[in-house]
PDB file of C-alpha atoms in Angstrom:
ATOM      1  CA  MET A 294     -28.621  37.251   0.318  1.00 70.00           C
ATOM      2  CA  GLU A 295     -32.524  36.710   0.698  1.00 78.00           C
ATOM      3  CA  ALA A 296     -31.765  34.359   4.306  1.00 80.00           C
ATOM      4  CA  ILE A 297     -29.272  37.308   5.601  1.00 81.00           C
ATOM      5  CA  LEU A 298     -32.170  39.908   4.494  1.00 81.00           C
ATOM      6  CA  LEU A 299     -34.767  38.218   6.400  1.00 84.00           C
ATOM      7  CA  GLU A 300     -33.207  37.182   9.461  1.00 81.00           C
ATOM      8  CA  TYR A 301     -31.900  41.298   9.829  1.00 82.00           C
ATOM      9  CA  LEU A 302     -35.651  41.856   8.844  1.00 83.00           C
ATOM     10  CA  TRP A 303     -36.777  39.469  12.106  1.00 82.00           C
ATOM     11  CA  VAL A 304     -33.794  40.958  14.201  1.00 81.00           C
ATOM     12  CA  LEU A 305     -34.497  44.857  13.545  1.00 81.00           C
ATOM     13  CA  LEU A 306     -38.673  43.934  14.143  1.00 81.00           C
ATOM     14  CA  VAL A 307     -37.504  42.454  17.966  1.00 79.00           C
ATOM     15  CA  LEU A 308     -35.264  45.163  18.311  1.00 78.00           C
ATOM     16  CA  VAL A 309     -38.050  47.642  17.946  1.00 76.00           C
ATOM     17  CA  ALA A 310     -40.601  46.620  19.934  1.00 75.00           C
ATOM     18  CA  LEU A 311     -37.575  45.998  23.170  1.00 72.00           C
ATOM     19  CA  GLU A 312     -36.801  49.808  21.384  1.00 71.00           C
ATOM     20  CA  GLY A 313     -40.668  50.398  22.158  1.00 69.00           C
ATOM     21  CA  LEU A 314     -40.732  48.843  25.824  1.00 65.00           C
ATOM     22  CA  LEU A 315     -37.861  50.370  27.031  1.00 65.00           C
ATOM     23  CA  ALA A 316     -38.965  53.717  25.665  1.00 67.00           C
ATOM     24  CA  ALA A 317     -42.754  53.646  27.150  1.00 61.00           C
ATOM     25  CA  ASP A 318     -40.815  52.719  30.369  1.00 59.00           C
ATOM     26  CA  ASN A 319     -38.622  55.776  29.978  1.00 65.00           C
ATOM     27  CA  ALA A 320     -41.228  58.101  29.411  1.00 67.00           C
ATOM     28  CA  VAL A 321     -42.859  57.224  32.480  1.00 61.00           C
ATOM     29  CA  VAL A 322     -39.729  58.155  34.485  1.00 63.00           C
ATOM     30  CA  MET A 323     -39.677  61.320  32.748  1.00 70.00           C
ATOM     31  CA  ALA A 324     -43.113  61.997  33.327  1.00 66.00           C
ATOM     32  CA  VAL A 325     -43.003  61.459  37.472  1.00 64.00           C
ATOM     33  CA  MET A 326     -39.740  63.209  37.860  1.00 70.00           C
ATOM     34  CA  VAL A 327     -41.194  66.401  36.088  1.00 76.00           C
ATOM     35  CA  LYS A 328     -44.624  66.017  37.742  1.00 69.00           C
ATOM     36  CA  HIS A 329     -43.916  69.076  41.091  1.00 73.00           C
ATOM     37  CA  LEU A 330     -43.199  71.489  37.997  1.00 80.00           C
ATOM     38  CA  PRO A 331     -46.245  73.951  36.831  1.00 82.00           C
ATOM     39  CA  GLN A 332     -47.621  72.686  33.391  1.00 74.00           C
ATOM     40  CA  GLU A 333     -45.490  74.631  30.914  1.00 80.00           C
ATOM     41  CA  GLN A 334     -42.215  73.805  31.965  1.00 84.00           C
ATOM     42  CA  GLN A 335     -43.313  70.817  32.591  1.00 79.00           C
ATOM     43  CA  LYS A 336     -43.595  70.523  28.691  1.00 77.00           C
ATOM     44  CA  LYS A 337     -40.115  71.828  28.051  1.00 85.00           C
ATOM     45  CA  ALA A 338     -38.658  69.775  31.125  1.00 82.00           C
ATOM     46  CA  LEU A 339     -39.706  66.809  28.943  1.00 77.00           C
ATOM     47  CA  PHE A 340     -38.472  68.329  25.440  1.00 81.00           C
ATOM     48  CA  TYR A 341     -35.707  68.778  26.637  1.00 84.00           C
ATOM     49  CA  GLY A 342     -35.410  65.303  28.170  1.00 78.00           C
ATOM     50  CA  LEU A 343     -36.541  63.661  24.731  1.00 76.00           C
ATOM     51  CA  MET A 344     -33.324  65.435  23.433  1.00 82.00           C
ATOM     52  CA  GLY A 345     -31.093  64.157  26.504  1.00 80.00           C
ATOM     53  CA  ALA A 346     -32.391  60.696  24.909  1.00 74.00           C
ATOM     54  CA  PHE A 347     -31.409  61.524  21.172  1.00 76.00           C
ATOM     55  CA  VAL A 348     -28.195  62.382  22.052  1.00 81.00           C
ATOM     56  CA  PHE A 349     -26.796  60.167  24.589  1.00 78.00           C
ATOM     57  CA  ARG A 350     -28.229  57.092  22.891  1.00 73.00           C
ATOM     58  CA  PHE A 351     -26.619  57.995  19.901  1.00 74.00           C
ATOM     59  CA  ALA A 352     -23.214  59.134  21.713  1.00 78.00           C
ATOM     60  CA  ALA A 353     -23.666  55.948  23.814  1.00 73.00           C
ATOM     61  CA  LEU A 354     -24.043  53.580  20.352  1.00 70.00           C
ATOM     62  CA  PHE A 355     -20.441  55.400  18.831  1.00 72.00           C
ATOM     63  CA  MET A 356     -18.775  54.471  22.731  1.00 73.00           C
ATOM     64  CA  ILE A 357     -20.390  50.988  22.526  1.00 67.00           C
ATOM     65  CA  THR A 358     -19.319  50.283  18.755  1.00 63.00           C
ATOM     66  CA  LEU A 359     -15.757  50.881  19.383  1.00 63.00           C
ATOM     67  CA  LEU A 360     -15.075  48.502  22.371  1.00 57.00           C
ATOM     68  CA  VAL A 361     -17.930  46.142  21.897  1.00 59.00           C
ATOM     69  CA  ASP A 362     -14.641  44.100  20.869  1.00 62.00           C
ATOM     70  CA  VAL A 363     -12.898  43.881  24.057  1.00 70.00           C
ATOM     71  CA  TRP A 364     -14.244  40.924  25.485  1.00 78.00           C
ATOM     72  CA  GLN A 365     -13.874  43.132  28.747  1.00 80.00           C
ATOM     73  CA  ILE A 366     -16.491  46.013  27.926  1.00 69.00           C
ATOM     74  CA  GLN A 367     -18.785  42.482  26.776  1.00 71.00           C
ATOM     75  CA  ALA A 368     -18.463  40.680  29.975  1.00 82.00           C
ATOM     76  CA  LEU A 369     -19.221  44.723  31.409  1.00 79.00           C
ATOM     77  CA  GLY A 370     -22.427  44.401  29.260  1.00 71.00           C
ATOM     78  CA  ALA A 371     -23.524  41.249  29.724  1.00 80.00           C
ATOM     79  CA  ALA A 372     -23.783  41.683  33.666  1.00 85.00           C
ATOM     80  CA  TYR A 373     -25.532  45.218  33.221  1.00 79.00           C
ATOM     81  CA  LEU A 374     -27.790  43.804  31.265  1.00 76.00           C
ATOM     82  CA  LEU A 375     -28.772  40.534  33.517  1.00 86.00           C
ATOM     83  CA  PHE A 376     -28.636  43.231  36.881  1.00 86.00           C
ATOM     84  CA  ILE A 377     -30.965  45.505  35.581  1.00 78.00           C
ATOM     85  CA  ALA A 378     -33.058  43.101  34.640  1.00 82.00           C
ATOM     86  CA  PHE A 379     -32.648  40.945  37.605  1.00 87.00           C
ATOM     87  CA  LYS A 380     -32.821  44.061  39.958  1.00 83.00           C
ATOM     88  CA  HIS A 381     -36.188  45.069  38.286  1.00 77.00           C
ATOM     89  CA  ILE A 382     -37.960  41.499  38.579  1.00 80.00           C
ATOM     90  CA  TYR A 383     -36.895  41.563  42.344  1.00 83.00           C
ATOM     91  CA  ASP A 384     -37.906  45.391  42.977  1.00 81.00           C
ATOM     92  CA  GLN A 385     -41.616  44.409  41.637  1.00 76.00           C
ATOM     93  CA  ARG A 386     -41.750  41.070  43.442  1.00 76.00           C
ATOM     94  CA  LYS A 387     -41.103  43.720  46.670  1.00 75.00           C
ATOM     95  CA  GLY A 388     -43.989  45.503  45.789  1.00 67.00           C
ATOM     96  CA  LYS A 389     -41.459  48.072  44.910  1.00 56.00           C
ATOM     97  CA  GLU A 390     -42.594  51.472  41.779  1.00 50.00           C
ATOM     98  CA  HIS A 391     -40.427  53.286  40.348  1.00 46.00           C
ATOM     99  CA  SER A 392     -37.199  54.270  42.033  1.00 43.00           C
ATOM    100  CA  LEU A 393     -37.696  57.430  40.955  1.00 40.00           C
ATOM    101  CA  GLU A 394     -40.648  58.645  42.810  1.00 40.00           C
ATOM    102  CA  PRO A 395     -42.751  62.510  42.665  1.00 40.00           C
ATOM    103  CA  GLU A 396     -41.393  62.905  46.544  1.00 40.00           C
ATOM    104  CA  ALA A 397     -37.425  62.450  45.433  1.00 40.00           C
ATOM    105  CA  THR A 398     -37.927  65.831  42.622  1.00 41.00           C
ATOM    106  CA  LYS A 399     -40.330  67.436  44.519  1.00 46.00           C
ATOM    107  CA  GLY A 400     -38.918  71.187  45.279  1.00 48.00           C
ATOM    108  CA  SER A 401     -36.312  71.014  43.040  1.00 64.00           C
ATOM    109  CA  GLY A 402     -36.298  73.849  40.356  1.00 82.00           C
ATOM    110  CA  PHE A 403     -36.248  73.412  36.675  1.00 86.00           C
ATOM    111  CA  TRP A 404     -32.811  73.368  35.882  1.00 86.00           C
ATOM    112  CA  VAL A 405     -31.821  70.880  37.973  1.00 86.00           C
ATOM    113  CA  THR A 406     -35.175  68.482  37.502  1.00 82.00           C
ATOM    114  CA  VAL A 407     -33.879  68.460  33.842  1.00 83.00           C
ATOM    115  CA  LEU A 408     -30.347  67.102  34.722  1.00 83.00           C
ATOM    116  CA  LYS A 409     -32.127  64.349  36.752  1.00 78.00           C
ATOM    117  CA  VAL A 410     -33.591  63.974  33.798  1.00 76.00           C
ATOM    118  CA  GLU A 411     -30.423  63.621  31.589  1.00 80.00           C
ATOM    119  CA  LEU A 412     -29.256  61.604  33.633  1.00 75.00           C
ATOM    120  CA  ALA A 413     -31.934  59.552  33.626  1.00 69.00           C
ATOM    121  CA  ASP A 414     -31.448  59.173  29.962  1.00 71.00           C
ATOM    122  CA  ILE A 415     -28.306  57.623  30.330  1.00 71.00           C
ATOM    123  CA  ALA A 416     -28.839  54.639  32.375  1.00 65.00           C
ATOM    124  CA  PHE A 417     -32.085  54.408  29.848  1.00 67.00           C
ATOM    125  CA  ALA A 418     -29.882  54.968  26.704  1.00 70.00           C
ATOM    126  CA  ILE A 419     -26.812  52.516  28.049  1.00 66.00           C
ATOM    127  CA  ASP A 420     -29.732  49.645  28.546  1.00 63.00           C
ATOM    128  CA  SER A 421     -31.239  50.678  24.506  1.00 69.00           C
ATOM    129  CA  MET A 422     -27.262  50.548  23.227  1.00 71.00           C
ATOM    130  CA  LEU A 423     -26.377  47.418  24.816  1.00 69.00           C
ATOM    131  CA  ALA A 424     -29.116  45.084  24.037  1.00 69.00           C
ATOM    132  CA  ALA A 425     -28.783  46.265  20.661  1.00 75.00           C
ATOM    133  CA  VAL A 426     -25.600  45.868  20.236  1.00 74.00           C
ATOM    134  CA  ALA A 427     -25.916  41.886  22.005  1.00 72.00           C
ATOM    135  CA  LEU A 428     -28.925  41.425  19.395  1.00 75.00           C
ATOM    136  CA  ALA A 429     -27.422  42.859  15.969  1.00 77.00           C
ATOM    137  CA  ILE A 430     -23.742  41.544  16.830  1.00 74.00           C
ATOM    138  CA  THR A 431     -24.305  38.244  15.712  1.00 71.00           C
ATOM    139  CA  LEU A 432     -26.415  38.949  12.461  1.00 79.00           C
ATOM    140  CA  PRO A 433     -24.044  38.194   9.470  1.00 80.00           C
ATOM    141  CA  HIS A 434     -21.699  40.607   7.451  1.00 80.00           C
ATOM    142  CA  LEU A 435     -23.611  42.533   5.336  1.00 80.00           C
ATOM    143  CA  GLY A 436     -20.928  44.964   2.881  1.00 75.00           C
ATOM    144  CA  ASN A 437     -17.484  44.752   3.895  1.00 78.00           C
ATOM    145  CA  ALA A 438     -18.085  48.409   5.745  1.00 78.00           C
ATOM    146  CA  GLU A 439     -17.226  48.928   9.211  1.00 74.00           C
ATOM    147  CA  ILE A 440     -18.065  51.614  11.565  1.00 71.00           C
ATOM    148  CA  GLY A 441     -15.258  51.299  14.471  1.00 62.00           C
ATOM    149  CA  GLY A 442     -15.170  47.570  14.507  1.00 65.00           C
ATOM    150  CA  ILE A 443     -18.799  46.532  13.813  1.00 73.00           C
ATOM    151  CA  ASN A 444     -20.088  45.899  10.630  1.00 77.00           C
ATOM    152  CA  GLY A 445     -21.579  48.668   8.572  1.00 80.00           C
ATOM    153  CA  GLY A 446     -24.772  46.249   7.945  1.00 82.00           C
ATOM    154  CA  GLN A 447     -25.237  45.295  11.441  1.00 82.00           C
ATOM    155  CA  PHE A 448     -24.538  49.058  12.507  1.00 81.00           C
ATOM    156  CA  GLY A 449     -27.620  50.050  10.693  1.00 82.00           C
ATOM    157  CA  VAL A 450     -29.361  47.763  12.682  1.00 82.00           C
ATOM    158  CA  MET A 451     -28.680  49.880  15.707  1.00 80.00           C
ATOM    159  CA  ILE A 452     -29.315  52.504  14.476  1.00 79.00           C
ATOM    160  CA  ILE A 453     -32.468  52.535  13.073  1.00 80.00           C
ATOM    161  CA  GLY A 454     -33.965  50.740  16.452  1.00 75.00           C
ATOM    162  CA  GLY A 455     -32.309  53.890  18.074  1.00 72.00           C
ATOM    163  CA  LEU A 456     -33.967  56.350  15.846  1.00 75.00           C
ATOM    164  CA  VAL A 457     -37.399  54.144  16.340  1.00 73.00           C
ATOM    165  CA  GLY A 458     -36.898  54.412  19.995  1.00 70.00           C
ATOM    166  CA  ILE A 459     -36.481  58.117  20.237  1.00 70.00           C
ATOM    167  CA  ILE A 460     -39.988  58.642  17.466  1.00 72.00           C
ATOM    168  CA  ILE A 461     -41.679  56.113  19.349  1.00 69.00           C
ATOM    169  CA  MET A 462     -41.089  57.918  22.705  1.00 66.00           C
ATOM    170  CA  ARG A 463     -41.910  61.326  20.875  1.00 65.00           C
ATOM    171  CA  PHE A 464     -45.078  60.370  19.638  1.00 64.00           C
ATOM    172  CA  ALA A 465     -46.776  56.874  20.647  1.00 55.00           C
ATOM    173  CA  ALA A 466     -45.196  56.633  24.431  1.00 51.00           C
ATOM    174  CA  HIS A 467     -48.760  57.551  25.969  1.00 51.00           C
ATOM    175  CA  LYS A 468     -50.448  54.470  24.208  1.00 60.00           C
ATOM    176  CA  PHE A 469     -46.811  51.777  25.611  1.00 56.00           C
ATOM    177  CA  VAL A 470     -47.460  53.577  28.677  1.00 53.00           C
ATOM    178  CA  LYS A 471     -51.625  52.870  28.895  1.00 62.00           C
ATOM    179  CA  LEU A 472     -50.330  49.636  27.736  1.00 67.00           C
ATOM    180  CA  LEU A 473     -48.302  48.956  30.786  1.00 63.00           C
ATOM    181  CA  ALA A 474     -50.783  50.672  32.313  1.00 64.00           C
ATOM    182  CA  ASN A 475     -53.975  47.600  31.496  1.00 74.00           C
ATOM    183  CA  TYR A 476     -51.023  44.540  31.318  1.00 76.00           C
ATOM    184  CA  PRO A 477     -48.287  45.933  33.704  1.00 71.00           C
ATOM    185  CA  GLN A 478     -46.905  42.138  33.721  1.00 73.00           C
ATOM    186  CA  LEU A 479     -45.233  43.300  29.865  1.00 76.00           C
ATOM    187  CA  GLU A 480     -43.025  45.824  31.491  1.00 73.00           C
ATOM    188  CA  THR A 481     -41.604  43.022  33.678  1.00 80.00           C
ATOM    189  CA  THR A 482     -41.192  40.353  30.710  1.00 81.00           C
ATOM    190  CA  ALA A 483     -39.282  43.315  28.827  1.00 73.00           C
ATOM    191  CA  PHE A 484     -37.145  43.560  31.769  1.00 78.00           C
ATOM    192  CA  VAL A 485     -37.179  39.508  31.197  1.00 84.00           C
ATOM    193  CA  ILE A 486     -36.396  40.071  27.661  1.00 80.00           C
ATOM    194  CA  VAL A 487     -33.010  42.578  28.358  1.00 76.00           C
ATOM    195  CA  GLY A 488     -32.052  39.572  30.649  1.00 84.00           C
ATOM    196  CA  TRP A 489     -32.070  37.078  28.384  1.00 86.00           C
ATOM    197  CA  VAL A 490     -30.421  39.498  25.863  1.00 78.00           C
ATOM    198  CA  GLY A 491     -27.543  39.809  27.792  1.00 82.00           C
ATOM    199  CA  VAL A 492     -27.044  36.203  28.369  1.00 88.00           C
ATOM    200  CA  LYS A 493     -26.326  35.983  25.227  1.00 83.00           C
ATOM    201  CA  LEU A 494     -23.884  38.331  25.295  1.00 78.00           C
ATOM    202  CA  LEU A 495     -22.586  36.754  27.700  1.00 88.00           C
ATOM    203  CA  VAL A 496     -21.994  33.637  25.594  1.00 88.00           C
ATOM    204  CA  LEU A 497     -20.393  35.872  23.074  1.00 80.00           C
ATOM    205  CA  THR A 498     -17.927  36.861  25.787  1.00 85.00           C
ATOM    206  CA  LEU A 499     -16.941  33.572  27.033  1.00 90.00           C
ATOM    207  CA  ALA A 500     -17.211  31.613  23.387  1.00 87.00           C
ATOM    208  CA  HIS A 501     -15.240  35.437  23.068  1.00 82.00           C
ATOM    209  CA  LYS A 502     -11.485  34.256  21.030  1.00 80.00           C
ATOM    210  CA  ASP A 503      -8.859  36.161  23.884  1.00 82.00           C
ATOM    211  CA  LEU A 504     -10.769  33.823  26.401  1.00 86.00           C
ATOM    212  CA  GLY A 505     -12.505  30.328  24.829  1.00 85.00           C
ATOM    213  CA  ILE A 506     -14.130  29.388  27.582  1.00 91.00           C
ATOM    214  CA  LEU A 507     -17.171  28.124  24.771  1.00 90.00           C
ATOM    215  CA  PRO A 508     -16.671  28.005  21.349  1.00 89.00           C
ATOM    216  CA  TYR A 509     -15.937  30.336  19.320  1.00 81.00           C
ATOM    217  CA  ASP A 510     -18.594  28.805  16.273  1.00 84.00           C
ATOM    218  CA  PHE A 511     -20.984  27.978  19.176  1.00 86.00           C
ATOM    219  CA  ALA A 512     -21.866  31.610  19.840  1.00 80.00           C
ATOM    220  CA  HIS A 513     -22.342  32.193  15.746  1.00 72.00           C
ATOM    221  CA  SER A 514     -24.400  29.085  15.354  1.00 82.00           C
ATOM    222  CA  THR A 515     -27.773  28.161  13.926  1.00 78.00           C
ATOM    223  CA  GLU A 516     -28.014  26.089  17.021  1.00 87.00           C
ATOM    224  CA  TRP A 517     -27.415  28.925  19.184  1.00 87.00           C
ATOM    225  CA  LYS A 518     -29.623  31.400  16.611  1.00 78.00           C
ATOM    226  CA  LEU A 519     -32.303  28.651  17.185  1.00 87.00           C
ATOM    227  CA  ILE A 520     -32.340  28.011  20.629  1.00 91.00           C
ATOM    228  CA  PHE A 521     -32.386  32.296  21.951  1.00 84.00           C
ATOM    229  CA  TRP A 522     -34.517  33.288  19.827  1.00 82.00           C
ATOM    230  CA  SER A 523     -36.941  29.924  20.365  1.00 91.00           C
ATOM    231  CA  ILE A 524     -36.733  31.190  24.399  1.00 92.00           C
ATOM    232  CA  LEU A 525     -36.759  35.063  22.980  1.00 85.00           C
ATOM    233  CA  LEU A 526     -40.085  34.052  21.930  1.00 87.00           C
ATOM    234  CA  GLY A 527     -41.638  31.799  24.607  1.00 92.00           C
ATOM    235  CA  ILE A 528     -40.771  34.866  27.167  1.00 89.00           C
ATOM    236  CA  VAL A 529     -43.162  36.948  24.771  1.00 83.00           C
ATOM    237  CA  ALA A 530     -45.667  34.228  24.675  1.00 90.00           C
ATOM    238  CA  LEU A 531     -45.444  33.580  28.309  1.00 91.00           C
ATOM    239  CA  GLY A 532     -46.124  37.026  28.999  1.00 87.00           C
ATOM    240  CA  ALA A 533     -48.399  37.996  26.843  1.00 86.00           C
ATOM    241  CA  TRP A 534     -50.435  34.747  27.669  1.00 90.00           C
ATOM    242  CA  ILE A 535     -50.188  36.098  31.892  1.00 88.00           C
ATOM    243  CA  SER A 536     -50.926  39.139  31.260  1.00 85.00           C
ATOM    244  CA  VAL A 537     -54.434  39.049  29.304  1.00 85.00           C
ATOM    245  CA  LYS A 538     -54.648  36.010  31.955  1.00 86.00           C
ATOM    246  CA  LYS A 539     -54.351  38.638  34.986  1.00 82.00           C
ATOM    247  CA  LYS A 540     -56.251  41.157  33.186  1.00 78.00           C
ATOM    248  CA  LYS A 541     -59.032  39.322  32.885  1.00 80.00           C
ATOM    249  CA  ALA A 542     -59.162  37.723  36.619  1.00 79.00           C
ATOM    250  CA  GLN A 543     -58.920  41.322  37.605  1.00 74.00           C
ATOM    251  CA  GLU A 544     -61.736  42.152  35.882  1.00 72.00           C
ATOM    252  CA  ILE A 545     -64.258  39.771  37.001  1.00 66.00           C
TER     253      ILE A 545
END
């Protein structure tokens, strides 16, 4: 039981870190989208955006949990996570920034801007919850309760991760934005992690009992978990090292 709780705690810490980076990215996009509004309306639009983020993240979580054992959904989730990771890296290499530039919302009224913010929230909610599901689904079962086909313990980790993401977005997003501004490579690191989580979901899909392309036991084995977490930690370490190195080079 102690080993299981430690594994849950570890996954929760990783999920919280990932949620924090995704929340910061979400906050950057929202700030850009409301920039053209008067200051008082900016605050209101951001408030509605945060409320929408809360609602959509949990709506996405419940919908995903109901369909998570359908291999086609797992395959779509894996493809989506890999797509957004590769797209972000591709756009960055081409010198592109966020696609939601101030000009994209310039001249939009308050409620039109709020609608665009909410649509962005839906995309970020899907990113967040797919990552949460992929990280939590291979955890050992904790208790016998099930919610939408997912073990209650696994679901609890996803709920906590989602709540933490909202809290970070509300109270600490500006700190993450500052960190990403000082160390922009960390944003790429976050999306590489998202892509690697997509690989994990792909492995689960290929090992699904209805497909059997990979052995079912492999996707849930200790060996695969060690491989996954070792590479994930390597990504984090490499991203942090590159970020610090680039920062020092810029200061010279």
